[in-house]
Tab-separated table of C-alpha atoms in Angstrom:
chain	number	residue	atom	x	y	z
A	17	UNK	CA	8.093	18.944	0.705
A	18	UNK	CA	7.570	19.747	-3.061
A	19	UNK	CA	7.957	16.652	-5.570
A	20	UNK	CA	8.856	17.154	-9.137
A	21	UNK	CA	6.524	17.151	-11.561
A	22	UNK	CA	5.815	13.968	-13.506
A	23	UNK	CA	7.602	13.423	-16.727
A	24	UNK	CA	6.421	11.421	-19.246
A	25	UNK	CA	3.761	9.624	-16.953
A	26	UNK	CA	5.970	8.480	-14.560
A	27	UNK	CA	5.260	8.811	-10.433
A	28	UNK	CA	7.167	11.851	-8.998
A	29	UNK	CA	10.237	11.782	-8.084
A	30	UNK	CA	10.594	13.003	-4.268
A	31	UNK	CA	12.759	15.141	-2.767
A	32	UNK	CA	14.269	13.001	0.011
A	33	UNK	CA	13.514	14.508	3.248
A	34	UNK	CA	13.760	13.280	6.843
A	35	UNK	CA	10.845	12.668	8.799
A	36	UNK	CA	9.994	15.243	11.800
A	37	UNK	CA	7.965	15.243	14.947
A	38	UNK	CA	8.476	10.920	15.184
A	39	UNK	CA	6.275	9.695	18.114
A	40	UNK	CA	8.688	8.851	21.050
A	41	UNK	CA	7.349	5.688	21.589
A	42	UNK	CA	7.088	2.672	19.354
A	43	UNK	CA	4.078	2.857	16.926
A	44	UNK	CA	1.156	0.675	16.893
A	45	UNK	CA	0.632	-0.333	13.116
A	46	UNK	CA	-2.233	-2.880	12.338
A	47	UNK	CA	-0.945	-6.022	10.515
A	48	UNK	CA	-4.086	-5.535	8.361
A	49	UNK	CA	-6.687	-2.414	7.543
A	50	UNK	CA	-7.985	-1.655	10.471
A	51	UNK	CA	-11.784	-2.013	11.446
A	52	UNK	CA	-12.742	1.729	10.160
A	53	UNK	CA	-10.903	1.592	7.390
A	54	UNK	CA	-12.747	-1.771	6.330
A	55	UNK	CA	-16.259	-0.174	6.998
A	56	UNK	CA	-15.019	3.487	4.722
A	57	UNK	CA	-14.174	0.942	1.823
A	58	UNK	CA	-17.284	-1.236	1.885
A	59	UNK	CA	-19.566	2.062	2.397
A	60	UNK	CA	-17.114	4.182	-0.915
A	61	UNK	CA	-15.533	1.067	-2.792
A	62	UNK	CA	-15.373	2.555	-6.284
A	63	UNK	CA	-12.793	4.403	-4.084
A	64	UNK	CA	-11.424	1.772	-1.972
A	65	UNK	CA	-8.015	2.165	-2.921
A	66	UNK	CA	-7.692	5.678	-2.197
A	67	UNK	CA	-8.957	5.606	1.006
A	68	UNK	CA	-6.724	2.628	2.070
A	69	UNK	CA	-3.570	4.713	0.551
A	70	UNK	CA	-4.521	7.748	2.826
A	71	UNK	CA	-4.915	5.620	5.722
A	72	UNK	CA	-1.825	3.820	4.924
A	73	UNK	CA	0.326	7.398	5.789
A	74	UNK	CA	-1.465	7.823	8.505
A	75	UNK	CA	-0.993	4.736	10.041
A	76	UNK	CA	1.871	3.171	8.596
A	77	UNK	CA	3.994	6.152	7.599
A	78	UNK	CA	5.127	6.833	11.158
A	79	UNK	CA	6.429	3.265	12.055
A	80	UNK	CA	8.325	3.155	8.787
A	81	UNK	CA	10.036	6.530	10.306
A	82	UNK	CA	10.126	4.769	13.271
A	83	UNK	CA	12.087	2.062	12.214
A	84	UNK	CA	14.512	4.064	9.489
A	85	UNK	CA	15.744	6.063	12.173
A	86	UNK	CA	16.047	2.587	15.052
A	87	UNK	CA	17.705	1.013	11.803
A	88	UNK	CA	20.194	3.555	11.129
A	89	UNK	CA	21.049	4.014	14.870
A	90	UNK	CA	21.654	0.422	15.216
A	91	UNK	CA	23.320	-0.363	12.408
A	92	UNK	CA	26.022	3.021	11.865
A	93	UNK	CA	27.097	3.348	8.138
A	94	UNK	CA	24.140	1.205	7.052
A	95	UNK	CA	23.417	2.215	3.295
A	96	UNK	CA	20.344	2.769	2.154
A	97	UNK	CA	20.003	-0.121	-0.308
A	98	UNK	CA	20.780	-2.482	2.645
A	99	UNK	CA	17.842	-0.918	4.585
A	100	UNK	CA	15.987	-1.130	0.869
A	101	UNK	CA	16.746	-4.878	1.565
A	102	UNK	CA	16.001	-5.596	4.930
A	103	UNK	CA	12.538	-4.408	4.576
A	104	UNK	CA	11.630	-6.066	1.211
A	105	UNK	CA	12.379	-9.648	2.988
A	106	UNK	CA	10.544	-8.538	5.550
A	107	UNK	CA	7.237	-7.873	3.722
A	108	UNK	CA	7.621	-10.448	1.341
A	109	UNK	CA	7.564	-12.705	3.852
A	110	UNK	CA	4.424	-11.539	5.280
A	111	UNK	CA	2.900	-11.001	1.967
A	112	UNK	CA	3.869	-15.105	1.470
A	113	UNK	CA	1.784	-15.187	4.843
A	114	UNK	CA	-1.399	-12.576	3.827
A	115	UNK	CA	-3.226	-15.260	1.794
A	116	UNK	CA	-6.565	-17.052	3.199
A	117	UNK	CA	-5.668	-15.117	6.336
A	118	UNK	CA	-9.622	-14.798	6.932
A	119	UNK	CA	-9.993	-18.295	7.022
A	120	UNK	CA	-13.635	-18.023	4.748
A	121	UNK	CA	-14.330	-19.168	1.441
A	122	UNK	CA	-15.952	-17.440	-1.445
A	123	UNK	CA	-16.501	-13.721	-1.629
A	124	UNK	CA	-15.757	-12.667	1.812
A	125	UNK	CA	-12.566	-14.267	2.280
A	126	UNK	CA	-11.017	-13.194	-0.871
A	127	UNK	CA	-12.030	-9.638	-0.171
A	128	UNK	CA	-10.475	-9.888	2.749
A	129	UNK	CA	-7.297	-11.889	1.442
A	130	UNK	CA	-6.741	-9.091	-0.796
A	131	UNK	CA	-7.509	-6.137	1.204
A	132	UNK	CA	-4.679	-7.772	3.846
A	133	UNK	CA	-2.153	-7.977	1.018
A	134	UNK	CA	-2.463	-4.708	-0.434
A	135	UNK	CA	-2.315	-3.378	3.055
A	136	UNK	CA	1.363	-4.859	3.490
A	137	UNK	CA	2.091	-3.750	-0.132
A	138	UNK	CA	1.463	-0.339	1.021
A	139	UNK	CA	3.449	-0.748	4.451
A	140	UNK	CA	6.322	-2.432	2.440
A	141	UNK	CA	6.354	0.850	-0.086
A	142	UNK	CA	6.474	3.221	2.871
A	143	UNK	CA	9.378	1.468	4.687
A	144	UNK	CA	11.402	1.199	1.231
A	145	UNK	CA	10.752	5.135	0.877
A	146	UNK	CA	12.224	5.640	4.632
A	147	UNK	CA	15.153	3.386	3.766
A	148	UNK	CA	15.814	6.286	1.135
A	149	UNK	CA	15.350	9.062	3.572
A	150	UNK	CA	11.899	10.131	2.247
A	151	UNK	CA	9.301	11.178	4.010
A	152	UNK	CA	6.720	8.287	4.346
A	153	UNK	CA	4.157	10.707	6.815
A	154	UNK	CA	4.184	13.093	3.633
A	155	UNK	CA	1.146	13.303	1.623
A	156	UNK	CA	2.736	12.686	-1.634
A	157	UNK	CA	3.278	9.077	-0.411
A	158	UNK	CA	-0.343	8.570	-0.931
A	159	UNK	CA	-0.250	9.688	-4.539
A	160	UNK	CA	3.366	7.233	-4.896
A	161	UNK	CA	1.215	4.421	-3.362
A	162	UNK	CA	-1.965	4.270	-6.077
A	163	UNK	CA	0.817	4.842	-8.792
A	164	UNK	CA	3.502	2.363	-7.652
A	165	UNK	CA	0.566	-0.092	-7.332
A	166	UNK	CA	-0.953	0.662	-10.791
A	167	UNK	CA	-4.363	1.837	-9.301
A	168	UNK	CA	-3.494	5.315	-11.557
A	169	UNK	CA	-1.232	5.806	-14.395
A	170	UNK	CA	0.159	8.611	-13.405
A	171	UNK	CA	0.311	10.728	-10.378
A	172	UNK	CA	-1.891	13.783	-11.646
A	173	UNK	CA	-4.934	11.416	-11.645
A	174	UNK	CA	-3.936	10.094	-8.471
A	175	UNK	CA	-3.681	13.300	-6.227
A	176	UNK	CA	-7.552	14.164	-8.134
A	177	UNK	CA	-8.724	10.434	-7.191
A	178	UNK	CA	-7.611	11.221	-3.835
A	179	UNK	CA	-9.066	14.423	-3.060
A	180	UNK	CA	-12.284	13.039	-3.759
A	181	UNK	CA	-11.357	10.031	-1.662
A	182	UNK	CA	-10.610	12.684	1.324
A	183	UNK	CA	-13.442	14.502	0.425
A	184	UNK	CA	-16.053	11.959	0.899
A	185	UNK	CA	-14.404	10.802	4.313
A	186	UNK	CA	-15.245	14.422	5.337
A	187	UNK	CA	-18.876	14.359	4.389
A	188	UNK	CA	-19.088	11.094	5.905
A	189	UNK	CA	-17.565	12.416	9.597
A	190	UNK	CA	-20.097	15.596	9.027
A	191	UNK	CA	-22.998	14.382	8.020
A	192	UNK	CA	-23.077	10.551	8.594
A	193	UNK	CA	-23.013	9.404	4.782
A	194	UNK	CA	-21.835	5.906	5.530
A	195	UNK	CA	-23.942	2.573	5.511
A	196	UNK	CA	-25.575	3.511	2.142
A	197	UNK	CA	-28.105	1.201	1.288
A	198	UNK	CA	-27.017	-1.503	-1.607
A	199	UNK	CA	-26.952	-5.200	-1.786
A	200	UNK	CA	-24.010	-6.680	0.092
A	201	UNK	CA	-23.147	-9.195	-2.574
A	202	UNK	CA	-22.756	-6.024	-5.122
A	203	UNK	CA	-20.711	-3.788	-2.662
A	204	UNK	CA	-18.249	-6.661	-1.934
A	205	UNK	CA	-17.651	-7.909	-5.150
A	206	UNK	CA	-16.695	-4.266	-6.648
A	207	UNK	CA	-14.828	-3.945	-2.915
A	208	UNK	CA	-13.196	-7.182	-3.629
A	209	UNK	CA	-11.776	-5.724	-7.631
A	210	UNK	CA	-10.581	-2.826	-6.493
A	211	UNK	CA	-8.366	-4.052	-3.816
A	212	UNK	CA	-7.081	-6.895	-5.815
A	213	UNK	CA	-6.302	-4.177	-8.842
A	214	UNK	CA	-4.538	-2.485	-6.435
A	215	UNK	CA	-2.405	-5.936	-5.084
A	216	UNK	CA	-1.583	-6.780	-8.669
A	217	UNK	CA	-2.997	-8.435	-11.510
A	218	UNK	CA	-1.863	-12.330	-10.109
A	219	UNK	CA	-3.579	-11.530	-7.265
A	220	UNK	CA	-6.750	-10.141	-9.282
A	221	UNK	CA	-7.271	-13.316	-11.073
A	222	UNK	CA	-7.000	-15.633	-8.099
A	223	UNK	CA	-9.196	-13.790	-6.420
A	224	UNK	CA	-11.784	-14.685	-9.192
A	225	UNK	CA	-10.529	-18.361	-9.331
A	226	UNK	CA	-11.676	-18.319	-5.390
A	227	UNK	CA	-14.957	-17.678	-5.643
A	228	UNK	CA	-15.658	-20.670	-7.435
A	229	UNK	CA	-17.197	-23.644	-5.091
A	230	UNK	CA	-14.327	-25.989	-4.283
A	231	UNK	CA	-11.717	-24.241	-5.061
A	232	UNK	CA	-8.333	-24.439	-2.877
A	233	UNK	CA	-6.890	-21.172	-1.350
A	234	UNK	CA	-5.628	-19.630	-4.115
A	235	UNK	CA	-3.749	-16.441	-2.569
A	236	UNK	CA	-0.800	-18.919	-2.646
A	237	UNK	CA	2.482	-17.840	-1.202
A	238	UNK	CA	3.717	-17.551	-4.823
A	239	UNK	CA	1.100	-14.817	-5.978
A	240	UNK	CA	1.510	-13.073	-2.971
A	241	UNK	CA	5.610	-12.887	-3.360
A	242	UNK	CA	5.881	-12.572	-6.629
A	243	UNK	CA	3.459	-9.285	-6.619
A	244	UNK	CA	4.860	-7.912	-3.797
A	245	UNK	CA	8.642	-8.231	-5.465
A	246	UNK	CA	7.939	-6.465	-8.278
A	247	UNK	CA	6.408	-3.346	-6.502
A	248	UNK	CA	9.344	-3.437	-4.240
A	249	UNK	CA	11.159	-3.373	-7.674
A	250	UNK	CA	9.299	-0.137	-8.376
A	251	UNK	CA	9.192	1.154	-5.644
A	252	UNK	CA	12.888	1.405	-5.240
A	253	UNK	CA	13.253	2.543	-8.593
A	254	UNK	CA	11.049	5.460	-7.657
A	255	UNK	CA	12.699	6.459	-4.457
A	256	UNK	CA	16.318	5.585	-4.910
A	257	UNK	CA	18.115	8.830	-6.328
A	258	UNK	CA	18.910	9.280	-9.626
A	259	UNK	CA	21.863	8.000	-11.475
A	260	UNK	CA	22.285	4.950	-10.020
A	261	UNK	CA	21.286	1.868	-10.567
A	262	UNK	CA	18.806	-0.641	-8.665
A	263	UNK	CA	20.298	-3.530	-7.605
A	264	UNK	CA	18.250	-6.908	-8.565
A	265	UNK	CA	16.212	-8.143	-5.906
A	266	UNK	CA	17.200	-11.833	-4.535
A	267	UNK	CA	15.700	-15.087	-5.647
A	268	UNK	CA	14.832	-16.642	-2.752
């Protein structure tokens, strides 16, 4: 599949395309980035967001598939804004849920608080595209992913952030680049700013706010939501075809 170009620094706008070659059986998507994908960000962080947006097709792209085509067979004449909907409660939900799921304070946790949110952001994204009959297994949806969540500006810088991203998982798999000596405390907290860029700017600064001793958990459910409503905002924006309008998302 062949997206059009960007115009006027904008993400592509896809082609939609079904999904081929669907697993037969139901797909096992982690709730959060799985344990790999954890240790590739903490050993590459500068590029921790492109290596959880390739992962996310990967892993994520063929349940939303999955459950496009399960939707559309159980619900005949379902229209894609109503699928649109469906999943947008759905990950909102969780995303009201992804805060101080680690359970530790300071550094760590937030890393991980973050890391878990942006995770469902990207699953979210993916199932909105599939309500919209494009391809969330496509490679593009990596590029839509660091755009949509304001990692990149535009997609051209995306796509170039990514091949490195893919490039350095290669060397790693070859030549066993990983664990590269730096101090932990460094490695986490440019870990911890690059996810959090990539799960919104609320969730950026609350993620500073719980570092400090004493704080309360500060990934609140109304960071989370809030966030993860307006990227379903652009999101559908992106993915719903042109010359028609988005409807507004519900207050709940």
């Amino acid at each position: 599949m062949t997206d059009t170009p960007p115009v006027g620094g904008s993400p592509a706008v896809p082609t939609p395309q079904p999904s081929a070659g669907l697993p037969a059986g139901p797909v096992d998507a982690p709730e959060g980035p799985p344990a790999r994908l954890w240790d590739r960000m903490r050993d590459d962080p500068q590029y921790a967001p492109e290596h959880l947006a390739l992962e996310a097709v990967r892993r994520l792209g063929p349940e939303a598939a999955q459950w496009a085509a399960r939707a559309r067979a159980d619900q005949p004449g379902v229209s894609a804004d109503a699928l649109a909907d469906q999943a947008t409660r759905k990950f909102v939900n969780l995303a009201r849920l992804s805060g101080a799921v680690s359970g530790a304070a300071g550094l760590p946790g937030a890393v991980l608080d973050v890391g878990v949110l942006a995770w469902t952001q990207a699953r979210m994204v993916l199932h909105i595209a599939a309500a919209y009959d494009v391809d969330p297994l496509h490679n593009d949806r990596a590029t839509d992913l660091l755009v949509l969540q304001r990692v990149h500006k535009v997609a051209e810088s995306a796509r170039l952030a990514l091949g490195v991203a893919a490039g350095r998982e290669r060397a790693d798999a070859l030549f066993g680049l990983g664990g590269r000596q730096r101090p932990l405390g460094q490695v986490m907290l440019k870990l911890g700013v690059r996810l959090a860029q990539m799960a919104g700017v609320r969730a950026a600064k609350r993620m500073v706010a719980k570092i400090v001793p004493g704080a309360a958990i500060v990934l609140g459910t109304w960071a989370n939501s809030s966030a993860t409503k307006d990227l379903a905002g652009r999101s559908r924006a992106l993915y719903r075809p042109r010359g028609t309008t988005v409807p507004e998302p519900r207050r709940s």
